[in-house]
């Protein structure tokens, strides 16, 4: 990508009547560049409606990603549950592709379930390779985007996420900056820490990955176990000004999705600041 686009998680609140096509049109009217389809409880764009969404996204120049089901655990103990999780991932990614989405299918890969990290890593890796193959076999070359975990129990430290992206084709990270902040008990909030983050991405995935990034950015409240809930950026300690500054300085391209309680208000705020930098 050449530039950094900003958008909402889900269709903007001001969308009337509330459906995906109108959400895309509203995003354009607001001056945004992307939007994340929320397939978190179900894939809420039907196969029949997907071409319409694709057309609207193209006409309005809105780049789409999707957030896959919350009920995915590629590291489940039971084999059947791993398979069912993989199907949910593949199903959402397929529908994103059919809807013309180019920014990737974001998902929480799974849970450690009290096992140590080296035990769980190969399990997640295997399932992601299988998911990739299933999508490729059907001609869906949509990018898989494992998201950095906000909870200690959730699989996916920054290191693990970058590593798995390196090992699976057409897989890139979804960096949730508030999750990194929560899981490190207040880290990833200084200018130097944001710089370190991009240096780490470049080291593991190469410079081209910095031109194809996908973020979740919002405020967060956390406990010793990590994420509790998302907060409006101005009611949190998120140092978004420096985050935006580093994005600009490092010429980061891709998409920034805001998952704040009012994504529209906060993403417009961040976009405005970014444009003026
Ligand atoms: Zn997420």
mmCIF file of C-alpha atoms and ligand atoms in Angstrom:
data_model
loop_
_atom_site.group_PDB
_atom_site.id
_atom_site.type_symbol
_atom_site.label_atom_id
_atom_site.label_comp_id
_atom_site.label_asym_id
_atom_site.label_seq_id
_atom_site.Cartn_x
_atom_site.Cartn_y
_atom_site.Cartn_z
ATOM 1 C CA UNK A 1 0.000 0.000 0.000
ATOM 2 C CA UNK A 2 1.071 3.563 -0.524
ATOM 3 C CA UNK A 3 -0.742 5.259 2.334
ATOM 4 C CA UNK A 4 -2.217 4.763 5.766
ATOM 5 C CA UNK A 5 -6.009 4.535 5.872
ATOM 6 C CA UNK A 6 -8.245 4.990 8.919
ATOM 7 C CA UNK A 7 -11.581 3.341 9.618
ATOM 8 C CA UNK A 8 -14.076 1.915 12.067
ATOM 9 C CA UNK A 9 -14.572 -1.537 13.520
ATOM 10 C CA UNK A 10 -18.015 -2.308 12.176
ATOM 11 C CA UNK A 11 -20.219 0.073 10.260
ATOM 12 C CA UNK A 12 -20.109 3.693 11.518
ATOM 13 C CA UNK A 13 -22.730 4.511 14.194
ATOM 14 C CA UNK A 14 -24.218 7.250 12.020
ATOM 15 C CA UNK A 15 -25.129 4.752 9.253
ATOM 16 C CA UNK A 16 -28.856 4.845 8.389
ATOM 17 C CA UNK A 17 -30.398 2.358 7.750
ATOM 18 C CA UNK A 18 -27.794 0.129 9.317
ATOM 19 C CA UNK A 19 -26.429 -2.339 6.805
ATOM 20 C CA UNK A 20 -23.008 -3.073 5.368
ATOM 21 C CA UNK A 21 -23.477 -1.309 2.026
ATOM 22 C CA UNK A 22 -24.706 1.860 3.748
ATOM 23 C CA UNK A 23 -21.819 1.514 6.212
ATOM 24 C CA UNK A 24 -19.349 1.632 3.333
ATOM 25 C CA UNK A 25 -21.085 4.711 1.880
ATOM 26 C CA UNK A 26 -21.077 6.420 5.288
ATOM 27 C CA UNK A 27 -17.388 5.657 5.803
ATOM 28 C CA UNK A 28 -16.645 7.435 2.530
ATOM 29 C CA UNK A 29 -18.817 10.429 3.487
ATOM 30 C CA UNK A 30 -16.885 10.699 6.743
ATOM 31 C CA UNK A 31 -13.626 10.837 4.805
ATOM 32 C CA UNK A 32 -12.440 7.437 6.047
ATOM 33 C CA UNK A 33 -10.546 4.926 3.927
ATOM 34 C CA UNK A 34 -11.333 1.523 5.415
ATOM 35 C CA UNK A 35 -13.765 -0.460 7.506
ATOM 36 C CA UNK A 36 -13.670 -3.790 9.359
ATOM 37 C CA UNK A 37 -16.599 -6.162 8.889
ATOM 38 C CA UNK A 38 -17.552 -7.574 12.281
ATOM 39 C CA UNK A 39 -18.046 -11.289 11.729
ATOM 40 C CA UNK A 40 -17.451 -11.862 15.441
ATOM 41 C CA UNK A 41 -20.754 -13.585 16.299
ATOM 42 C CA UNK A 42 -21.653 -14.738 12.824
ATOM 43 C CA UNK A 43 -20.684 -14.013 9.239
ATOM 44 C CA UNK A 44 -23.293 -11.311 8.786
ATOM 45 C CA UNK A 45 -22.804 -10.713 5.066
ATOM 46 C CA UNK A 46 -24.576 -13.434 3.086
ATOM 47 C CA UNK A 47 -23.047 -15.004 -0.010
ATOM 48 C CA UNK A 48 -25.804 -13.343 -2.017
ATOM 49 C CA UNK A 49 -25.119 -9.887 -0.529
ATOM 50 C CA UNK A 50 -21.335 -10.096 -0.923
ATOM 51 C CA UNK A 51 -21.158 -8.859 -4.566
ATOM 52 C CA UNK A 52 -23.176 -5.778 -3.571
ATOM 53 C CA UNK A 53 -20.734 -5.032 -0.739
ATOM 54 C CA UNK A 54 -17.853 -5.541 -3.153
ATOM 55 C CA UNK A 55 -19.353 -3.076 -5.611
ATOM 56 C CA UNK A 56 -19.984 -0.465 -2.895
ATOM 57 C CA UNK A 57 -16.452 -0.835 -1.515
ATOM 58 C CA UNK A 58 -15.007 -0.367 -4.982
ATOM 59 C CA UNK A 59 -17.164 2.639 -5.858
ATOM 60 C CA UNK A 60 -16.501 4.329 -2.532
ATOM 61 C CA UNK A 61 -12.835 3.345 -2.346
ATOM 62 C CA UNK A 62 -13.189 1.709 1.081
ATOM 63 C CA UNK A 63 -10.707 -1.086 1.831
ATOM 64 C CA UNK A 64 -12.316 -3.901 3.820
ATOM 65 C CA UNK A 65 -10.979 -6.284 6.427
ATOM 66 C CA UNK A 66 -13.010 -8.575 8.662
ATOM 67 C CA UNK A 67 -12.816 -9.651 12.269
ATOM 68 C CA UNK A 68 -13.500 -13.387 12.432
ATOM 69 C CA UNK A 69 -15.497 -15.280 15.030
ATOM 70 C CA UNK A 70 -14.695 -14.958 18.723
ATOM 71 C CA UNK A 71 -15.243 -18.715 18.880
ATOM 72 C CA UNK A 72 -11.950 -19.721 17.353
ATOM 73 C CA UNK A 73 -9.385 -21.783 19.220
ATOM 74 C CA UNK A 74 -6.914 -23.295 16.797
ATOM 75 C CA UNK A 75 -5.041 -24.667 19.819
ATOM 76 C CA UNK A 76 -8.052 -26.453 21.328
ATOM 77 C CA UNK A 77 -7.245 -29.698 23.122
ATOM 78 C CA UNK A 78 -9.827 -31.685 21.135
ATOM 79 C CA UNK A 79 -9.035 -32.273 17.497
ATOM 80 C CA UNK A 80 -12.675 -31.693 16.421
ATOM 81 C CA UNK A 81 -12.679 -28.274 18.074
ATOM 82 C CA UNK A 82 -9.500 -27.311 16.238
ATOM 83 C CA UNK A 83 -11.104 -28.330 12.958
ATOM 84 C CA UNK A 84 -14.329 -26.447 13.721
ATOM 85 C CA UNK A 85 -12.310 -23.357 14.616
ATOM 86 C CA UNK A 86 -10.379 -23.593 11.375
ATOM 87 C CA UNK A 87 -13.658 -23.833 9.426
ATOM 88 C CA UNK A 88 -14.943 -20.649 11.091
ATOM 89 C CA UNK A 89 -11.735 -18.879 10.122
ATOM 90 C CA UNK A 90 -11.856 -20.111 6.526
ATOM 91 C CA UNK A 91 -15.557 -19.286 6.214
ATOM 92 C CA UNK A 92 -15.087 -15.663 7.354
ATOM 93 C CA UNK A 93 -11.993 -15.169 5.199
ATOM 94 C CA UNK A 94 -13.849 -16.586 2.184
ATOM 95 C CA UNK A 95 -16.772 -14.200 2.672
ATOM 96 C CA UNK A 96 -14.356 -11.279 3.050
ATOM 97 C CA UNK A 97 -12.795 -12.209 -0.276
ATOM 98 C CA UNK A 98 -16.231 -12.510 -1.892
ATOM 99 C CA UNK A 99 -17.024 -9.047 -0.487
ATOM 100 C CA UNK A 100 -13.967 -7.589 -2.189
ATOM 101 C CA UNK A 101 -11.998 -7.190 1.041
ATOM 102 C CA UNK A 102 -8.266 -6.857 0.529
ATOM 103 C CA UNK A 103 -7.007 -5.995 4.009
ATOM 104 C CA UNK A 104 -7.192 -9.406 5.585
ATOM 105 C CA UNK A 105 -9.136 -11.646 7.931
ATOM 106 C CA UNK A 106 -8.292 -10.762 11.539
ATOM 107 C CA UNK A 107 -8.660 -13.448 14.188
ATOM 108 C CA UNK A 108 -7.654 -14.387 17.720
ATOM 109 C CA UNK A 109 -5.772 -17.649 17.088
ATOM 110 C CA UNK A 110 -6.505 -19.423 20.362
ATOM 111 C CA UNK A 111 -5.666 -20.085 23.986
ATOM 112 C CA UNK A 112 -2.737 -21.661 25.827
ATOM 113 C CA UNK A 113 -5.151 -23.544 28.122
ATOM 114 C CA UNK A 114 -2.480 -23.834 30.808
ATOM 115 C CA UNK A 115 0.100 -25.352 28.447
ATOM 116 C CA UNK A 116 3.451 -23.674 27.919
ATOM 117 C CA UNK A 117 4.144 -21.530 24.870
ATOM 118 C CA UNK A 118 6.537 -23.939 23.084
ATOM 119 C CA UNK A 119 3.887 -26.700 23.273
ATOM 120 C CA UNK A 120 1.148 -24.550 21.779
ATOM 121 C CA UNK A 121 3.117 -22.876 19.002
ATOM 122 C CA UNK A 122 3.330 -25.872 16.620
ATOM 123 C CA UNK A 123 -0.383 -26.602 17.097
ATOM 124 C CA UNK A 124 -1.345 -23.077 16.023
ATOM 125 C CA UNK A 125 1.197 -23.171 13.191
ATOM 126 C CA UNK A 126 -0.210 -26.402 11.807
ATOM 127 C CA UNK A 127 -3.798 -25.152 11.849
ATOM 128 C CA UNK A 128 -2.870 -21.860 10.221
ATOM 129 C CA UNK A 129 -0.983 -23.670 7.459
ATOM 130 C CA UNK A 130 -4.039 -25.845 6.868
ATOM 131 C CA UNK A 131 -6.354 -22.824 6.782
ATOM 132 C CA UNK A 132 -4.023 -21.118 4.335
ATOM 133 C CA UNK A 133 -4.021 -24.171 2.088
ATOM 134 C CA UNK A 134 -7.812 -24.494 2.171
ATOM 135 C CA UNK A 135 -8.186 -20.857 1.125
ATOM 136 C CA UNK A 136 -5.518 -21.109 -1.576
ATOM 137 C CA UNK A 137 -7.076 -24.286 -2.984
ATOM 138 C CA UNK A 138 -10.329 -22.367 -3.498
ATOM 139 C CA UNK A 139 -8.543 -19.377 -4.995
ATOM 140 C CA UNK A 140 -9.122 -17.050 -2.025
ATOM 141 C CA UNK A 141 -5.803 -15.291 -1.642
ATOM 142 C CA UNK A 142 -7.055 -13.038 1.156
ATOM 143 C CA UNK A 143 -4.386 -12.376 3.819
ATOM 144 C CA UNK A 144 -4.698 -14.081 7.212
ATOM 145 C CA UNK A 145 -4.110 -11.653 10.092
ATOM 146 C CA UNK A 146 -3.533 -13.224 13.511
ATOM 147 C CA UNK A 147 -4.054 -10.542 16.142
ATOM 148 C CA UNK A 148 -1.682 -9.878 19.046
ATOM 149 C CA UNK A 149 -3.432 -11.044 22.216
ATOM 150 C CA UNK A 150 -4.586 -8.673 24.942
ATOM 151 C CA UNK A 151 -4.984 -11.424 27.521
ATOM 152 C CA UNK A 152 -2.303 -13.563 29.136
ATOM 153 C CA UNK A 153 -4.444 -16.647 28.516
ATOM 154 C CA UNK A 154 -4.741 -15.851 24.816
ATOM 155 C CA UNK A 155 -2.183 -17.143 22.337
ATOM 156 C CA UNK A 156 -0.143 -14.580 20.462
ATOM 157 C CA UNK A 157 2.575 -12.459 21.967
ATOM 158 C CA UNK A 158 4.129 -10.055 19.491
ATOM 159 C CA UNK A 159 7.026 -12.463 19.056
ATOM 160 C CA UNK A 160 4.834 -15.504 18.399
ATOM 161 C CA UNK A 161 2.603 -13.546 16.048
ATOM 162 C CA UNK A 162 5.507 -12.271 13.956
ATOM 163 C CA UNK A 163 7.082 -15.703 13.896
ATOM 164 C CA UNK A 164 3.950 -17.449 12.674
ATOM 165 C CA UNK A 165 3.485 -14.750 10.018
ATOM 166 C CA UNK A 166 6.994 -15.479 8.829
ATOM 167 C CA UNK A 167 6.297 -19.203 8.645
ATOM 168 C CA UNK A 168 2.891 -19.174 6.941
ATOM 169 C CA UNK A 169 2.468 -17.779 3.418
ATOM 170 C CA UNK A 170 0.289 -14.724 2.879
ATOM 171 C CA UNK A 171 -0.063 -14.117 6.607
ATOM 172 C CA UNK A 172 0.604 -10.764 8.260
ATOM 173 C CA UNK A 173 0.008 -9.474 11.778
ATOM 174 C CA UNK A 174 -2.894 -7.464 13.096
ATOM 175 C CA UNK A 175 -1.091 -5.349 15.661
ATOM 176 C CA UNK A 176 -3.558 -4.366 18.362
ATOM 177 C CA UNK A 177 -1.626 -1.594 20.053
ATOM 178 C CA UNK A 178 -3.923 -1.497 23.088
ATOM 179 C CA UNK A 179 -3.479 -5.254 23.552
ATOM 180 C CA UNK A 180 0.317 -4.873 23.574
ATOM 181 C CA UNK A 181 -0.107 -2.074 26.123
ATOM 182 C CA UNK A 182 -2.359 -4.187 28.347
ATOM 183 C CA UNK A 183 -0.355 -7.382 28.214
ATOM 184 C CA UNK A 184 2.905 -5.626 29.066
ATOM 185 C CA UNK A 185 1.234 -3.759 31.948
ATOM 186 C CA UNK A 186 1.642 -0.322 30.438
ATOM 187 C CA UNK A 187 4.321 -0.824 27.790
ATOM 188 C CA UNK A 188 4.108 0.128 24.114
ATOM 189 C CA UNK A 189 3.101 3.676 24.891
ATOM 190 C CA UNK A 190 6.290 5.735 24.474
ATOM 191 C CA UNK A 191 7.740 6.980 21.220
ATOM 192 C CA UNK A 192 10.780 4.708 21.599
ATOM 193 C CA UNK A 193 8.519 1.720 22.306
ATOM 194 C CA UNK A 194 6.531 2.338 19.120
ATOM 195 C CA UNK A 195 9.827 2.590 17.236
ATOM 196 C CA UNK A 196 10.981 -0.706 18.771
ATOM 197 C CA UNK A 197 7.750 -2.311 17.612
ATOM 198 C CA UNK A 198 8.353 -1.365 13.984
ATOM 199 C CA UNK A 199 11.991 -2.349 14.186
ATOM 200 C CA UNK A 200 10.861 -5.783 15.430
ATOM 201 C CA UNK A 201 8.342 -6.126 12.603
ATOM 202 C CA UNK A 202 10.967 -5.202 10.034
ATOM 203 C CA UNK A 203 13.520 -7.583 11.524
ATOM 204 C CA UNK A 204 11.148 -10.570 11.369
ATOM 205 C CA UNK A 205 9.081 -9.814 8.261
ATOM 206 C CA UNK A 206 11.150 -7.392 6.210
ATOM 207 C CA UNK A 207 10.653 -3.782 5.219
ATOM 208 C CA UNK A 208 7.754 -4.537 2.870
ATOM 209 C CA UNK A 209 5.642 -5.617 5.881
ATOM 210 C CA UNK A 210 5.761 -2.014 7.111
ATOM 211 C CA UNK A 211 3.902 -1.007 3.949
ATOM 212 C CA UNK A 212 1.169 -3.560 4.584
ATOM 213 C CA UNK A 213 0.284 -3.153 8.232
ATOM 214 C CA UNK A 214 -3.068 -3.543 9.942
ATOM 215 C CA UNK A 215 -3.760 -2.088 13.384
ATOM 216 C CA UNK A 216 -6.389 -1.931 16.036
ATOM 217 C CA UNK A 217 -5.939 1.312 17.973
ATOM 218 C CA UNK A 218 -8.000 2.498 20.955
ATOM 219 C CA UNK A 219 -7.739 3.089 24.694
ATOM 220 C CA UNK A 220 -7.779 0.171 27.098
ATOM 221 C CA UNK A 221 -8.326 -0.689 30.723
ATOM 222 C CA UNK A 222 -6.400 -3.696 32.008
ATOM 223 C CA UNK A 223 -5.630 -5.863 35.010
ATOM 224 C CA UNK A 224 -2.701 -8.161 35.787
ATOM 225 C CA UNK A 225 -4.305 -10.700 33.437
ATOM 226 C CA UNK A 226 -4.407 -8.186 30.602
ATOM 227 C CA UNK A 227 -7.291 -6.580 28.724
ATOM 228 C CA UNK A 228 -10.440 -5.687 30.616
ATOM 229 C CA UNK A 229 -12.275 -3.400 28.204
ATOM 230 C CA UNK A 230 -11.724 -0.816 25.513
ATOM 231 C CA UNK A 231 -11.915 2.898 26.323
ATOM 232 C CA UNK A 232 -12.331 6.153 24.406
ATOM 233 C CA UNK A 233 -8.844 7.409 23.542
ATOM 234 C CA UNK A 234 -9.202 10.568 25.619
ATOM 235 C CA UNK A 235 -10.392 8.649 28.671
ATOM 236 C CA UNK A 236 -7.376 6.337 28.560
ATOM 237 C CA UNK A 237 -3.602 6.667 28.856
ATOM 238 C CA UNK A 238 -3.080 5.786 25.144
ATOM 239 C CA UNK A 239 -0.339 8.114 23.892
ATOM 240 C CA UNK A 240 -1.907 8.229 20.444
ATOM 241 C CA UNK A 241 -0.140 11.412 19.383
ATOM 242 C CA UNK A 242 3.258 9.735 19.559
ATOM 243 C CA UNK A 243 1.850 6.563 18.015
ATOM 244 C CA UNK A 244 0.602 8.575 15.020
ATOM 245 C CA UNK A 245 3.888 10.459 14.851
ATOM 246 C CA UNK A 246 5.899 7.238 14.627
ATOM 247 C CA UNK A 247 3.497 5.874 11.999
ATOM 248 C CA UNK A 248 4.258 8.962 9.958
ATOM 249 C CA UNK A 249 7.993 8.971 10.578
ATOM 250 C CA UNK A 250 8.341 5.299 9.667
ATOM 251 C CA UNK A 251 6.139 5.816 6.582
ATOM 252 C CA UNK A 252 3.889 2.995 7.750
ATOM 253 C CA UNK A 253 1.224 2.130 5.168
ATOM 254 C CA UNK A 254 -1.881 -0.009 5.588
ATOM 255 C CA UNK A 255 -4.980 0.310 7.736
ATOM 256 C CA UNK A 256 -5.799 1.559 11.238
ATOM 257 C CA UNK A 257 -9.077 0.291 12.657
ATOM 258 C CA UNK A 258 -10.485 1.855 15.812
ATOM 259 C CA UNK A 259 -12.385 -0.384 18.244
ATOM 260 C CA UNK A 260 -13.179 2.327 20.811
ATOM 261 C CA UNK A 261 -16.717 2.402 22.278
ATOM 262 C CA UNK A 262 -17.466 5.100 19.674
ATOM 263 C CA UNK A 263 -15.065 4.080 16.889
ATOM 264 C CA UNK A 264 -16.223 6.808 14.551
ATOM 265 C CA UNK A 265 -15.510 9.712 16.924
ATOM 266 C CA UNK A 266 -12.081 8.440 17.922
ATOM 267 C CA UNK A 267 -10.899 7.406 14.482
ATOM 268 C CA UNK A 268 -11.843 10.786 13.034
ATOM 269 C CA UNK A 269 -9.842 12.427 15.822
ATOM 270 C CA UNK A 270 -6.788 10.280 15.086
ATOM 271 C CA UNK A 271 -7.104 10.719 11.342
ATOM 272 C CA UNK A 272 -7.237 14.511 11.685
ATOM 273 C CA UNK A 273 -4.111 14.594 13.839
ATOM 274 C CA UNK A 274 -2.280 12.225 11.481
ATOM 275 C CA UNK A 275 -3.102 14.362 8.439
ATOM 276 C CA UNK A 276 -1.689 17.466 10.123
ATOM 277 C CA UNK A 277 1.619 15.848 11.077
HETATM 278 ZN ZN1 LIG B 1 -9.725 -8.702 18.065
#
